[in-house]
């Protein structure tokens, strides 16, 4: 019981000194220290100033006083637009997550006596996976009497590795696993590089389509309005003539 009370007292004292379980920094009136080390809007060092003076400067610049280093003595605070700062931070985090590369292990299964057409199809999938920056697990499945001929699977794996050596390498050599033989191919390019190349290719295709559409629009014939042969009405000969000087 005494230990629990002591822990509670320590937590209360820590919160009173300015500690917070929230990940959000303290801003403006939430800052509870007598003085701060102030950083200006452009990153210039203002120095150690009273908290009241820092808040006054924040109001003068129409900015927020944000505590950026709470553990410093005195805490470091900066003048900034906190709403804009949070928005830009969220956008950077979102962009980082979007560009984050996750290497995926694809799997491709083959039979020792695979048909040449099926082999070409399977090899095409392996090429596509390696171009995307993913690893590929190749599994040779033995059935019946094929289990007594493991060299068939080994030769097939070596052939496949040779056919795609420009895109990938043997990361895990062929090994027997029960009735299967397994080999892992790794890509030469990193996932991030493959993603960047894919985005560039997509942008190039989009630009090419837009260029073709613009050329077709410029080459389209322009329809002219047909000329009208309607007669022009003439004034009758005996019509009276107005005299402007009259």
Short mmCIF file of C-alpha atoms in Angstrom, two decimals:
data_model
loop_
_atom_site.label_atom_id
_atom_site.label_comp_id
_atom_site.label_asym_id
_atom_site.label_seq_id
_atom_site.Cartn_x
_atom_site.Cartn_y
_atom_site.Cartn_z
CA UNK A 1 0.00 0.00 0.00
CA UNK A 2 2.80 2.39 0.90
CA UNK A 3 4.59 1.62 -2.37
CA UNK A 4 1.43 2.32 -4.35
CA UNK A 5 0.93 5.67 -2.59
CA UNK A 6 4.56 6.59 -3.24
CA UNK A 7 4.12 5.79 -6.95
CA UNK A 8 1.00 7.94 -7.11
CA UNK A 9 2.80 10.82 -5.39
CA UNK A 10 5.71 10.56 -7.82
CA UNK A 11 3.32 10.61 -10.78
CA UNK A 12 1.48 13.64 -9.41
CA UNK A 13 4.75 15.43 -8.75
CA UNK A 14 5.99 14.64 -12.28
CA UNK A 15 2.78 16.00 -13.81
CA UNK A 16 3.02 19.10 -11.63
CA UNK A 17 6.53 19.75 -12.95
CA UNK A 18 5.13 19.81 -16.47
CA UNK A 19 5.14 16.14 -17.48
CA UNK A 20 2.32 14.91 -19.69
CA UNK A 21 1.27 11.53 -21.00
CA UNK A 22 -0.02 13.18 -24.18
CA UNK A 23 2.14 13.11 -27.28
CA UNK A 24 0.97 16.62 -28.17
CA UNK A 25 3.34 19.43 -27.14
CA UNK A 26 2.12 22.11 -24.76
CA UNK A 27 1.19 25.39 -26.38
CA UNK A 28 0.39 28.93 -25.21
CA UNK A 29 -1.41 28.98 -21.82
CA UNK A 30 -0.75 25.27 -21.23
CA UNK A 31 2.94 26.02 -20.67
CA UNK A 32 3.49 26.28 -16.90
CA UNK A 33 7.08 27.44 -16.34
CA UNK A 34 8.43 30.83 -15.22
CA UNK A 35 10.77 31.30 -18.20
CA UNK A 36 11.60 29.66 -21.52
CA UNK A 37 14.40 29.62 -24.06
CA UNK A 38 12.67 31.25 -27.01
CA UNK A 39 13.22 30.53 -30.70
CA UNK A 40 11.81 33.01 -33.21
CA UNK A 41 9.57 32.24 -36.21
CA UNK A 42 12.55 31.99 -38.58
CA UNK A 43 14.64 29.86 -36.22
CA UNK A 44 16.58 32.72 -34.71
CA UNK A 45 17.65 32.42 -31.06
CA UNK A 46 15.90 35.06 -28.94
CA UNK A 47 17.30 33.80 -25.63
CA UNK A 48 15.86 33.09 -22.19
CA UNK A 49 12.80 35.24 -21.59
CA UNK A 50 9.95 35.21 -19.04
CA UNK A 51 6.92 33.20 -20.08
CA UNK A 52 4.74 36.31 -20.08
CA UNK A 53 7.12 38.01 -22.53
CA UNK A 54 7.11 34.96 -24.81
CA UNK A 55 3.29 34.88 -24.84
CA UNK A 56 3.24 38.59 -25.58
CA UNK A 57 5.53 38.09 -28.59
CA UNK A 58 3.34 35.22 -29.80
CA UNK A 59 0.29 37.52 -29.76
CA UNK A 60 2.28 40.26 -31.49
CA UNK A 61 3.28 37.93 -34.35
CA UNK A 62 -0.18 36.27 -34.37
CA UNK A 63 1.49 32.89 -33.78
CA UNK A 64 1.48 30.15 -31.16
CA UNK A 65 4.07 29.54 -28.46
CA UNK A 66 4.92 25.82 -28.79
CA UNK A 67 7.10 23.85 -26.37
CA UNK A 68 9.51 21.88 -28.55
CA UNK A 69 11.94 20.60 -25.87
CA UNK A 70 10.16 20.07 -22.55
CA UNK A 71 13.10 18.30 -20.86
CA UNK A 72 15.51 21.20 -21.36
CA UNK A 73 16.16 23.61 -18.52
CA UNK A 74 14.57 26.00 -19.19
CA UNK A 75 12.22 24.40 -21.77
CA UNK A 76 12.73 25.44 -25.38
CA UNK A 77 9.72 27.09 -27.02
CA UNK A 78 9.25 28.28 -30.58
CA UNK A 79 6.93 30.79 -32.20
CA UNK A 80 5.01 29.09 -35.01
CA UNK A 81 1.62 28.52 -36.61
CA UNK A 82 0.78 25.32 -34.76
CA UNK A 83 -2.19 24.41 -36.98
CA UNK A 84 -0.05 24.69 -40.12
CA UNK A 85 2.75 22.76 -38.40
CA UNK A 86 0.41 19.87 -37.53
CA UNK A 87 -0.98 19.75 -41.08
CA UNK A 88 2.49 19.68 -42.68
CA UNK A 89 3.64 17.00 -40.23
CA UNK A 90 0.61 14.85 -41.07
CA UNK A 91 1.27 15.24 -44.81
CA UNK A 92 4.94 14.27 -44.38
CA UNK A 93 3.97 11.19 -42.35
CA UNK A 94 1.39 10.21 -44.97
CA UNK A 95 3.93 10.60 -47.78
CA UNK A 96 6.48 8.55 -45.83
CA UNK A 97 3.95 5.75 -45.34
CA UNK A 98 3.06 5.82 -49.02
CA UNK A 99 6.69 5.56 -50.08
CA UNK A 100 7.52 2.95 -47.47
CA UNK A 101 8.64 -0.26 -49.14
CA UNK A 102 7.43 -3.62 -47.92
CA UNK A 103 9.30 -6.53 -49.48
CA UNK A 104 6.87 -9.31 -50.27
CA UNK A 105 7.78 -12.96 -50.86
CA UNK A 106 5.83 -14.31 -53.82
CA UNK A 107 5.57 -18.04 -54.43
CA UNK A 108 5.65 -19.91 -57.72
CA UNK A 109 5.07 -23.68 -57.95
CA UNK A 110 6.36 -25.86 -60.76
CA UNK A 111 6.45 -29.56 -61.62
CA UNK A 112 9.71 -31.29 -62.62
CA UNK A 113 8.32 -32.24 -66.07
CA UNK A 114 6.63 -28.94 -66.80
CA UNK A 115 5.38 -28.17 -70.30
CA UNK A 116 7.51 -25.60 -72.20
CA UNK A 117 4.51 -23.25 -72.62
CA UNK A 118 3.68 -23.48 -68.91
CA UNK A 119 7.32 -22.84 -68.08
CA UNK A 120 7.33 -19.65 -70.13
CA UNK A 121 4.15 -18.51 -68.37
CA UNK A 122 5.58 -19.21 -64.92
CA UNK A 123 8.85 -17.52 -65.84
CA UNK A 124 6.91 -14.43 -66.95
CA UNK A 125 5.33 -14.21 -63.50
CA UNK A 126 8.73 -14.52 -61.84
CA UNK A 127 10.11 -11.75 -64.06
CA UNK A 128 7.20 -9.50 -63.12
CA UNK A 129 7.68 -10.15 -59.40
CA UNK A 130 11.41 -9.41 -59.56
CA UNK A 131 10.81 -6.19 -61.51
CA UNK A 132 8.46 -5.10 -58.72
CA UNK A 133 11.29 -5.60 -56.21
CA UNK A 134 9.75 -8.68 -54.55
CA UNK A 135 11.42 -11.93 -53.62
CA UNK A 136 10.19 -15.14 -55.23
CA UNK A 137 10.02 -18.54 -53.58
CA UNK A 138 10.23 -21.27 -56.24
CA UNK A 139 8.80 -24.63 -55.23
CA UNK A 140 9.29 -27.79 -57.27
CA UNK A 141 6.59 -30.35 -56.38
CA UNK A 142 7.51 -34.04 -56.77
CA UNK A 143 4.83 -36.67 -57.15
CA UNK A 144 5.13 -40.48 -57.11
CA UNK A 145 8.26 -41.77 -58.81
CA UNK A 146 9.48 -38.21 -59.39
CA UNK A 147 10.70 -38.20 -55.79
CA UNK A 148 13.51 -40.54 -56.80
CA UNK A 149 14.73 -37.99 -59.40
CA UNK A 150 15.58 -34.83 -57.40
CA UNK A 151 18.13 -33.86 -60.06
CA UNK A 152 15.21 -32.98 -62.37
CA UNK A 153 14.03 -30.34 -59.98
CA UNK A 154 17.54 -29.07 -59.34
CA UNK A 155 18.22 -28.61 -63.06
CA UNK A 156 14.89 -26.84 -63.52
CA UNK A 157 15.66 -24.40 -60.71
CA UNK A 158 19.12 -23.72 -62.12
CA UNK A 159 17.60 -23.09 -65.56
CA UNK A 160 15.08 -20.63 -64.14
CA UNK A 161 17.73 -18.79 -62.14
CA UNK A 162 19.86 -18.49 -65.29
CA UNK A 163 16.91 -17.16 -67.34
CA UNK A 164 16.21 -14.34 -64.86
CA UNK A 165 19.77 -13.58 -63.71
CA UNK A 166 19.53 -10.02 -65.08
CA UNK A 167 16.69 -9.28 -62.66
CA UNK A 168 17.44 -11.46 -59.65
CA UNK A 169 19.93 -13.69 -57.90
CA UNK A 170 19.79 -16.92 -55.89
CA UNK A 171 19.27 -15.82 -52.31
CA UNK A 172 18.66 -19.33 -50.97
CA UNK A 173 20.14 -22.30 -52.80
CA UNK A 174 17.87 -25.22 -53.76
CA UNK A 175 17.18 -27.57 -50.89
CA UNK A 176 14.95 -30.58 -50.42
CA UNK A 177 11.97 -30.12 -48.10
CA UNK A 178 10.01 -33.37 -47.96
CA UNK A 179 8.41 -33.95 -51.35
CA UNK A 180 9.31 -30.42 -52.49
CA UNK A 181 12.48 -28.62 -53.50
CA UNK A 182 12.66 -24.90 -52.65
CA UNK A 183 14.80 -22.02 -53.91
CA UNK A 184 14.45 -18.29 -53.16
CA UNK A 185 15.28 -15.59 -55.71
CA UNK A 186 16.03 -12.04 -54.61
CA UNK A 187 15.68 -8.94 -56.82
CA UNK A 188 18.69 -6.85 -57.81
CA UNK A 189 16.67 -3.65 -57.39
CA UNK A 190 15.33 -2.47 -54.07
CA UNK A 191 11.61 -2.15 -53.57
CA UNK A 192 11.83 1.65 -53.38
CA UNK A 193 13.72 1.82 -56.70
CA UNK A 194 11.18 -0.43 -58.40
CA UNK A 195 8.31 1.71 -57.06
CA UNK A 196 10.00 4.90 -58.28
CA UNK A 197 10.55 3.46 -61.76
CA UNK A 198 6.93 2.30 -61.90
CA UNK A 199 5.70 5.80 -61.01
CA UNK A 200 7.98 7.36 -63.66
CA UNK A 201 6.75 4.92 -66.30
CA UNK A 202 3.13 5.65 -65.38
CA UNK A 203 3.73 9.40 -65.61
CA UNK A 204 5.42 8.95 -69.01
CA UNK A 205 2.49 6.92 -70.34
CA UNK A 206 0.04 9.54 -69.07
CA UNK A 207 2.01 12.34 -70.73
CA UNK A 208 2.16 10.37 -73.97
CA UNK A 209 -1.61 9.82 -73.96
CA UNK A 210 -2.21 13.51 -73.33
CA UNK A 211 0.15 14.42 -76.19
CA UNK A 212 -1.63 12.08 -78.61
CA UNK A 213 -4.99 13.50 -77.60
CA UNK A 214 -3.70 17.06 -78.14
CA UNK A 215 -2.34 16.15 -81.59
CA UNK A 216 -5.63 14.56 -82.61
CA UNK A 217 -7.52 17.63 -81.44
CA UNK A 218 -5.24 19.98 -83.41
CA UNK A 219 -5.53 17.86 -86.60
CA UNK A 220 -9.32 17.71 -86.52
CA UNK A 221 -10.93 19.60 -89.48
CA UNK A 222 -12.64 22.85 -88.61
CA UNK A 223 -16.20 23.06 -89.93
CA UNK A 224 -17.01 26.38 -91.55
CA UNK A 225 -20.45 27.89 -91.50
CA UNK A 226 -22.16 27.61 -94.93
CA UNK A 227 -22.39 30.84 -96.89
CA UNK A 228 -25.93 32.23 -97.13
CA UNK A 229 -27.27 33.29 -100.52
CA UNK A 230 -30.17 35.28 -99.06
CA UNK A 231 -30.91 38.38 -101.17
CA UNK A 232 -30.26 41.81 -99.74
CA UNK A 233 -33.41 43.88 -99.41
CA UNK A 234 -33.28 47.12 -101.42
CA UNK A 235 -35.31 50.26 -100.85
CA UNK A 236 -38.02 50.94 -103.47
CA UNK A 237 -37.23 53.58 -106.10
CA UNK A 238 -40.22 55.80 -105.19
CA UNK A 239 -39.48 55.85 -101.49
CA UNK A 240 -39.21 59.42 -100.07
CA UNK A 241 -35.75 60.62 -99.17
CA UNK A 242 -35.35 62.29 -95.80
CA UNK A 243 -33.44 65.58 -95.81
CA UNK A 244 -31.23 65.76 -92.66
CA UNK A 245 -30.86 69.52 -93.12
CA UNK A 246 -34.58 70.13 -93.02
#
